[in-house]
CSV table of C-alpha atoms in Angstrom, one decimal:
chain,number,residue,atom,x,y,z
C,1,UNK,CA,43.2,-2.6,-0.3
C,2,UNK,CA,41.3,-5.5,-1.9
C,3,UNK,CA,43.7,-8.2,-3.3
C,4,UNK,CA,42.7,-9.2,-6.9
C,5,UNK,CA,39.4,-7.8,-6.2
C,6,UNK,CA,38.5,-10.9,-3.8
C,7,UNK,CA,38.6,-9.5,0.0
C,8,UNK,CA,35.5,-10.8,1.5
C,9,UNK,CA,33.1,-8.2,3.7
C,10,UNK,CA,30.7,-9.2,6.3
C,11,UNK,CA,28.1,-5.9,6.7
C,12,UNK,CA,25.5,-8.1,7.5
C,13,UNK,CA,27.7,-9.2,10.5
C,14,UNK,CA,29.4,-6.0,11.3
C,15,UNK,CA,26.8,-5.2,14.3
C,16,UNK,CA,25.8,-8.8,15.5
C,17,UNK,CA,27.5,-9.7,18.9
C,18,UNK,CA,28.0,-12.8,19.4
C,19,UNK,CA,27.9,-14.1,23.1
C,20,UNK,CA,29.3,-15.3,25.6
C,21,UNK,CA,31.3,-18.6,25.8
C,22,UNK,CA,30.0,-19.3,29.5
C,23,UNK,CA,25.9,-18.9,28.5
C,24,UNK,CA,23.8,-22.3,28.8
C,25,UNK,CA,21.5,-21.5,26.9
C,26,UNK,CA,21.2,-23.5,23.0
C,27,UNK,CA,19.0,-22.7,20.2
C,28,UNK,CA,17.8,-25.7,18.2
C,29,UNK,CA,17.1,-23.2,14.6
C,30,UNK,CA,14.4,-24.6,12.4
C,31,UNK,CA,13.2,-23.2,8.9
C,32,UNK,CA,10.1,-24.5,8.1
C,33,UNK,CA,10.4,-28.6,9.7
C,34,UNK,CA,14.4,-28.5,8.6
C,35,UNK,CA,17.0,-28.4,11.4
C,36,UNK,CA,19.5,-25.6,10.5
C,37,UNK,CA,22.2,-25.6,13.2
C,38,UNK,CA,22.5,-24.8,17.4
C,39,UNK,CA,22.8,-21.4,19.1
C,40,UNK,CA,24.3,-20.8,22.8
C,41,UNK,CA,22.9,-17.6,23.6
C,42,UNK,CA,22.0,-16.1,27.0
C,43,UNK,CA,18.4,-16.3,28.8
C,44,UNK,CA,19.3,-12.3,29.4
C,45,UNK,CA,19.8,-11.7,25.4
C,46,UNK,CA,18.0,-9.9,23.5
C,47,UNK,CA,15.0,-10.8,20.5
C,48,UNK,CA,16.3,-8.7,18.6
C,49,UNK,CA,20.2,-9.4,18.9
C,50,UNK,CA,19.2,-13.2,18.5
C,51,UNK,CA,16.8,-12.0,15.7
C,52,UNK,CA,20.3,-9.7,13.7
C,53,UNK,CA,22.0,-13.1,14.9
C,54,UNK,CA,20.4,-16.4,13.9
C,55,UNK,CA,19.6,-14.4,10.4
C,56,UNK,CA,23.6,-13.2,9.4
C,57,UNK,CA,24.9,-17.5,10.1
C,58,UNK,CA,21.9,-18.6,8.2
C,59,UNK,CA,22.3,-16.6,5.1
C,60,UNK,CA,25.8,-16.9,6.5
C,61,UNK,CA,25.5,-20.5,5.3
C,62,UNK,CA,23.2,-19.9,2.4
C,63,UNK,CA,25.9,-18.4,1.0
C,64,UNK,CA,28.6,-21.0,1.8
C,65,UNK,CA,26.9,-23.5,0.1
C,66,UNK,CA,26.1,-21.4,-3.1
C,67,UNK,CA,30.0,-20.4,-3.7
C,68,UNK,CA,30.4,-24.6,-2.5
C,69,UNK,CA,28.2,-25.2,-5.6
C,70,UNK,CA,29.9,-22.6,-8.3
C,71,UNK,CA,33.2,-23.6,-6.7
C,72,UNK,CA,32.6,-26.9,-8.0
C,73,UNK,CA,32.1,-26.1,-11.3
C,74,UNK,CA,34.9,-23.7,-11.3
C,75,UNK,CA,37.0,-26.7,-10.8
C,76,UNK,CA,35.9,-28.8,-13.6
C,77,UNK,CA,35.2,-26.3,-16.2
C,78,UNK,CA,37.4,-23.3,-15.4
C,79,UNK,CA,36.2,-18.9,-15.0
C,80,UNK,CA,32.5,-17.7,-16.3
C,81,UNK,CA,32.3,-17.1,-19.7
C,82,UNK,CA,30.6,-13.5,-20.3
C,83,UNK,CA,27.5,-13.1,-20.9
C,84,UNK,CA,27.1,-12.8,-24.0
C,85,UNK,CA,28.8,-15.7,-24.8
C,86,UNK,CA,27.2,-17.8,-22.7
C,87,UNK,CA,25.0,-21.2,-24.1
C,88,UNK,CA,26.1,-20.3,-27.8
C,89,UNK,CA,28.1,-22.8,-29.3
C,90,UNK,CA,31.6,-23.0,-31.0
C,91,UNK,CA,30.6,-21.9,-34.2
C,92,UNK,CA,28.1,-19.2,-33.2
C,93,UNK,CA,31.1,-17.7,-30.8
C,94,UNK,CA,33.0,-17.5,-34.3
C,95,UNK,CA,31.0,-16.0,-36.1
C,96,UNK,CA,29.9,-13.5,-34.1
C,97,UNK,CA,33.7,-12.8,-33.7
C,98,UNK,CA,33.6,-12.9,-29.8
C,99,UNK,CA,36.0,-13.5,-27.3
C,100,UNK,CA,36.4,-13.9,-23.9
C,101,UNK,CA,38.5,-11.2,-23.2
C,102,UNK,CA,39.5,-12.3,-19.5
C,103,UNK,CA,40.3,-15.9,-20.4
C,104,UNK,CA,44.0,-15.2,-20.9
C,105,UNK,CA,44.1,-12.8,-17.6
C,106,UNK,CA,42.8,-15.2,-15.4
C,107,UNK,CA,44.4,-18.8,-16.3
C,108,UNK,CA,45.1,-21.3,-13.3
C,109,UNK,CA,48.0,-21.5,-11.5
C,110,UNK,CA,50.2,-24.2,-12.9
C,111,UNK,CA,48.1,-24.0,-16.5
C,112,UNK,CA,45.1,-25.6,-17.8
C,113,UNK,CA,43.6,-29.0,-18.9
C,114,UNK,CA,40.4,-28.3,-20.7
C,115,UNK,CA,37.2,-29.8,-19.9
C,116,UNK,CA,34.6,-28.3,-22.1
C,117,UNK,CA,31.3,-27.4,-20.4
C,118,UNK,CA,28.6,-28.6,-22.0
C,119,UNK,CA,26.0,-26.3,-20.3
C,120,UNK,CA,28.1,-23.4,-21.9
C,121,UNK,CA,27.9,-21.6,-18.8
C,122,UNK,CA,32.4,-21.7,-18.3
C,123,UNK,CA,34.8,-21.9,-20.9
C,124,UNK,CA,36.4,-25.1,-20.2
C,125,UNK,CA,39.9,-24.1,-19.0
C,126,UNK,CA,39.6,-26.5,-16.2
C,127,UNK,CA,42.9,-26.0,-12.9
C,128,UNK,CA,45.2,-28.9,-13.7
C,129,UNK,CA,44.7,-32.2,-11.1
C,130,UNK,CA,46.6,-30.4,-8.2
C,131,UNK,CA,45.7,-27.4,-8.1
C,132,UNK,CA,41.6,-29.1,-8.8
C,133,UNK,CA,42.0,-31.0,-5.4
C,134,UNK,CA,43.3,-27.5,-3.7
C,135,UNK,CA,39.5,-26.1,-4.2
C,136,UNK,CA,37.6,-30.3,-4.0
C,137,UNK,CA,39.4,-30.6,-0.6
C,138,UNK,CA,38.5,-26.3,0.7
C,139,UNK,CA,34.7,-27.3,-0.6
C,140,UNK,CA,34.3,-30.4,1.5
C,141,UNK,CA,35.9,-28.7,4.4
C,142,UNK,CA,33.6,-25.7,4.7
C,143,UNK,CA,31.2,-27.7,3.9
C,144,UNK,CA,31.6,-29.2,6.3
C,145,UNK,CA,32.2,-26.7,8.9
C,146,UNK,CA,28.6,-25.3,8.7
C,147,UNK,CA,27.1,-28.6,7.9
C,148,UNK,CA,23.3,-29.1,9.4
C,149,UNK,CA,25.1,-32.5,10.2
C,150,UNK,CA,26.2,-30.0,13.0
C,151,UNK,CA,22.8,-30.5,14.2
C,152,UNK,CA,23.3,-34.3,14.8
C,153,UNK,CA,26.9,-33.8,16.6
C,154,UNK,CA,25.9,-31.3,18.7
C,155,UNK,CA,28.0,-28.8,17.9
C,156,UNK,CA,27.1,-25.0,17.9
C,157,UNK,CA,27.3,-22.9,14.6
C,158,UNK,CA,28.8,-19.4,15.5
C,159,UNK,CA,29.6,-16.6,13.0
C,160,UNK,CA,33.1,-17.2,13.8
C,161,UNK,CA,32.8,-20.4,11.7
C,162,UNK,CA,31.0,-18.6,9.6
C,163,UNK,CA,33.4,-16.6,8.6
C,164,UNK,CA,36.2,-19.2,8.3
C,165,UNK,CA,34.4,-21.2,5.9
C,166,UNK,CA,34.1,-18.2,3.0
C,167,UNK,CA,38.1,-16.8,4.5
C,168,UNK,CA,38.9,-21.0,3.6
C,169,UNK,CA,37.2,-20.6,0.1
C,170,UNK,CA,38.7,-16.9,-0.6
C,171,UNK,CA,42.2,-18.3,0.2
C,172,UNK,CA,41.3,-21.2,-2.4
C,173,UNK,CA,40.6,-19.4,-4.5
C,174,UNK,CA,43.1,-17.1,-4.4
C,175,UNK,CA,46.0,-19.6,-4.6
C,176,UNK,CA,44.9,-21.6,-7.9
C,177,UNK,CA,43.8,-18.4,-9.5
C,178,UNK,CA,47.0,-15.5,-8.6
C,179,UNK,CA,45.4,-13.5,-10.4
C,180,UNK,CA,41.9,-13.1,-9.5
C,181,UNK,CA,38.7,-14.3,-11.3
C,182,UNK,CA,36.5,-12.2,-14.2
C,183,UNK,CA,34.4,-9.5,-12.3
C,184,UNK,CA,31.4,-11.6,-13.8
C,185,UNK,CA,32.0,-14.7,-12.3
C,186,UNK,CA,29.8,-15.9,-9.4
C,187,UNK,CA,32.3,-16.7,-7.3
C,188,UNK,CA,33.8,-13.2,-7.0
C,189,UNK,CA,30.7,-12.2,-6.8
C,190,UNK,CA,29.7,-13.8,-3.5
C,191,UNK,CA,32.7,-12.6,-2.2
C,192,UNK,CA,32.3,-9.4,-2.4
C,193,UNK,CA,29.2,-9.5,-1.9
C,194,UNK,CA,27.3,-8.4,-5.9
C,195,UNK,CA,25.4,-11.4,-6.1
C,196,UNK,CA,22.0,-10.9,-8.0
C,197,UNK,CA,20.0,-13.5,-7.0
C,198,UNK,CA,16.6,-11.9,-8.5
C,199,UNK,CA,14.1,-14.3,-9.7
C,200,UNK,CA,16.4,-17.2,-8.7
C,201,UNK,CA,15.4,-20.2,-6.0
C,202,UNK,CA,18.7,-19.2,-4.1
C,203,UNK,CA,17.1,-15.8,-3.5
C,204,UNK,CA,14.0,-16.9,-2.3
C,205,UNK,CA,15.7,-18.7,0.4
C,206,UNK,CA,17.4,-16.0,1.9
C,207,UNK,CA,15.4,-14.0,4.9
C,208,UNK,CA,16.8,-9.9,5.0
C,209,UNK,CA,16.9,-9.2,8.4
C,210,UNK,CA,14.6,-7.0,9.1
C,211,UNK,CA,11.6,-9.6,7.7
C,212,UNK,CA,13.1,-12.4,10.3
C,213,UNK,CA,10.6,-13.8,12.7
C,214,UNK,CA,11.3,-15.6,15.7
C,215,UNK,CA,9.1,-18.4,16.6
C,216,UNK,CA,9.0,-20.5,19.9
C,217,UNK,CA,6.2,-22.6,21.1
C,218,UNK,CA,3.4,-21.4,18.2
C,219,UNK,CA,4.4,-17.6,20.0
C,220,UNK,CA,6.1,-15.2,18.0
C,221,UNK,CA,9.8,-13.9,19.9
C,222,UNK,CA,8.7,-9.7,20.1
C,223,UNK,CA,12.2,-8.0,19.3
C,224,UNK,CA,11.9,-5.9,22.0
C,225,UNK,CA,11.9,-8.6,25.0
C,226,UNK,CA,13.8,-10.7,26.5
C,227,UNK,CA,14.4,-14.4,25.7
C,228,UNK,CA,14.1,-14.2,29.4
C,229,UNK,CA,10.3,-13.7,28.9
C,230,UNK,CA,9.2,-16.2,27.3
C,231,UNK,CA,11.7,-19.4,28.8
C,232,UNK,CA,12.5,-18.1,32.5
C,233,UNK,CA,15.5,-17.9,33.9
C,234,UNK,CA,16.9,-21.2,33.9
C,235,UNK,CA,20.2,-20.8,31.4
C,236,UNK,CA,20.0,-25.0,31.4
C,237,UNK,CA,17.7,-24.8,28.6
C,238,UNK,CA,16.8,-26.3,25.6
C,239,UNK,CA,14.7,-24.6,23.0
C,240,UNK,CA,13.4,-25.2,19.5
C,241,UNK,CA,13.6,-21.8,17.8
C,242,UNK,CA,11.9,-21.5,13.7
C,243,UNK,CA,13.2,-18.5,12.1
C,244,UNK,CA,11.0,-17.6,9.0
C,245,UNK,CA,9.8,-14.3,7.1
C,246,UNK,CA,7.6,-12.2,7.9
C,247,UNK,CA,4.0,-12.1,6.8
C,248,UNK,CA,4.0,-16.2,6.6
C,249,UNK,CA,2.0,-16.3,9.7
C,250,UNK,CA,2.7,-19.2,12.4
C,251,UNK,CA,5.0,-22.1,12.0
C,252,UNK,CA,3.8,-25.9,12.1
C,253,UNK,CA,3.9,-26.4,15.7
C,254,UNK,CA,7.0,-29.4,16.5
C,255,UNK,CA,4.6,-32.8,17.2
C,256,UNK,CA,4.9,-34.7,20.3
C,257,UNK,CA,7.8,-36.6,19.1
C,258,UNK,CA,10.5,-36.5,17.4
C,259,UNK,CA,10.3,-38.3,14.2
C,260,UNK,CA,13.9,-40.2,15.6
C,261,UNK,CA,11.6,-41.5,19.4
C,262,UNK,CA,8.6,-42.4,16.9
C,263,UNK,CA,10.9,-44.8,14.9
C,264,UNK,CA,12.5,-46.3,18.1
C,265,UNK,CA,8.3,-46.4,19.5
C,266,UNK,CA,7.3,-48.7,16.9
C,267,UNK,CA,10.4,-50.9,16.9
C,268,UNK,CA,10.3,-51.1,20.8
C,269,UNK,CA,6.5,-52.6,20.0
C,270,UNK,CA,7.0,-54.4,17.1
C,271,UNK,CA,9.7,-56.6,19.4
C,272,UNK,CA,7.4,-56.5,21.7
C,273,UNK,CA,4.8,-58.2,20.0
C,274,UNK,CA,7.3,-61.1,18.2
C,275,UNK,CA,7.7,-61.6,21.9
C,276,UNK,CA,4.2,-62.0,22.3
C,277,UNK,CA,4.4,-64.2,19.7
C,278,UNK,CA,6.5,-66.6,20.7
C,279,UNK,CA,5.4,-67.1,24.2
C,280,UNK,CA,2.2,-68.2,22.6
C,281,UNK,CA,3.8,-70.7,20.7
C,282,UNK,CA,5.5,-72.1,24.1
C,283,UNK,CA,2.1,-72.1,26.0
C,284,UNK,CA,0.0,-73.9,23.1
C,285,UNK,CA,-1.4,-77.0,24.7
C,286,UNK,CA,-2.8,-78.8,22.2
C,287,UNK,CA,-0.1,-81.5,22.7
C,288,UNK,CA,-2.9,-82.8,25.8
C,289,UNK,CA,-5.2,-84.0,23.7
C,290,UNK,CA,-3.2,-86.6,22.4
C,291,UNK,CA,-3.1,-90.1,22.4
C,292,UNK,CA,0.5,-90.5,23.9
C,293,UNK,CA,0.2,-87.2,26.3
C,294,UNK,CA,-3.0,-89.0,28.1
C,295,UNK,CA,-1.3,-91.0,31.9
C,296,UNK,CA,-4.6,-92.8,31.9
C,297,UNK,CA,-4.6,-94.8,29.0
C,298,UNK,CA,-2.4,-98.0,30.4
C,299,UNK,CA,-5.5,-98.1,33.0
C,300,UNK,CA,-8.0,-97.8,30.7
C,301,UNK,CA,-6.5,-100.2,28.2
C,302,UNK,CA,-6.2,-102.6,31.5
C,303,UNK,CA,-9.7,-101.9,32.5
C,304,UNK,CA,-11.3,-102.6,28.5
C,305,UNK,CA,-12.9,-99.0,28.8
C,306,UNK,CA,-9.7,-97.7,26.0
C,307,UNK,CA,-12.3,-96.7,22.9
C,308,UNK,CA,-16.2,-96.4,25.2
C,309,UNK,CA,-18.1,-93.2,23.2
C,310,UNK,CA,-21.3,-92.1,24.7
C,311,UNK,CA,-24.3,-91.3,23.2
C,312,UNK,CA,-26.6,-92.9,20.9
C,313,UNK,CA,-25.0,-95.1,18.3
C,314,UNK,CA,-25.4,-94.0,14.6
């Protein structure tokens, strides 16, 4: 049974096998030049299985981001209005005699506080502060779990982590809205995998499993081959793998040095130049031309030859 219509299914990951924890090959997954996540796998992994897993995690993270965005709006302005009421003023709604039939069915736990949605997308019946905090705290935790910052932290993202983030979000919604959300609410549609992303920028970011291509070192990884066919049998290997849609051609190759390494080199050269500049200042011998530095000045003064100049007189 699907409780309140909010049970989340994961069809994309049903046939995807996670690599064993003992494997050591680490893939740094990128889309374009942007880091996405780290993934542990094995040299014996088949590229087809890797493509399915990487695509499932990649699209799962996008789903988490979309839900988090809509849940932020849900916390601020309540549930989604019916499509025929969105964007209309209160006067227009009254004139057309339109009514949000789900408003009374989907009241947040503990009552609501009215906060008008200036975009006209939501009904303005926002959860009280306590329930709002439940939604926002869960959103922050789910984002952190699948964040791109996990790459910098050296944490590998798994499909289980994506599922965990989605389940946390679903649980928070069920706490705040025990009667469920309207069927037209984007949050519920995302949980039920009924979201319509056609024509939206979010839809362009999704990579279908059948269209996914993996690239490494300027080479497309053929699905029927194993990873070892490309990187050898060393399990302690780290490589950058780029995922993209079929038909987009070869992605740009990775720079020889990373952006961080380039910054470090520039800082090193700058410090070195400053050090050399200080050394030049310390080695300045112009003071030797001064009278006070001439150790023979006293002797020439006694001999009366102090100010003798050679050359024709003017």
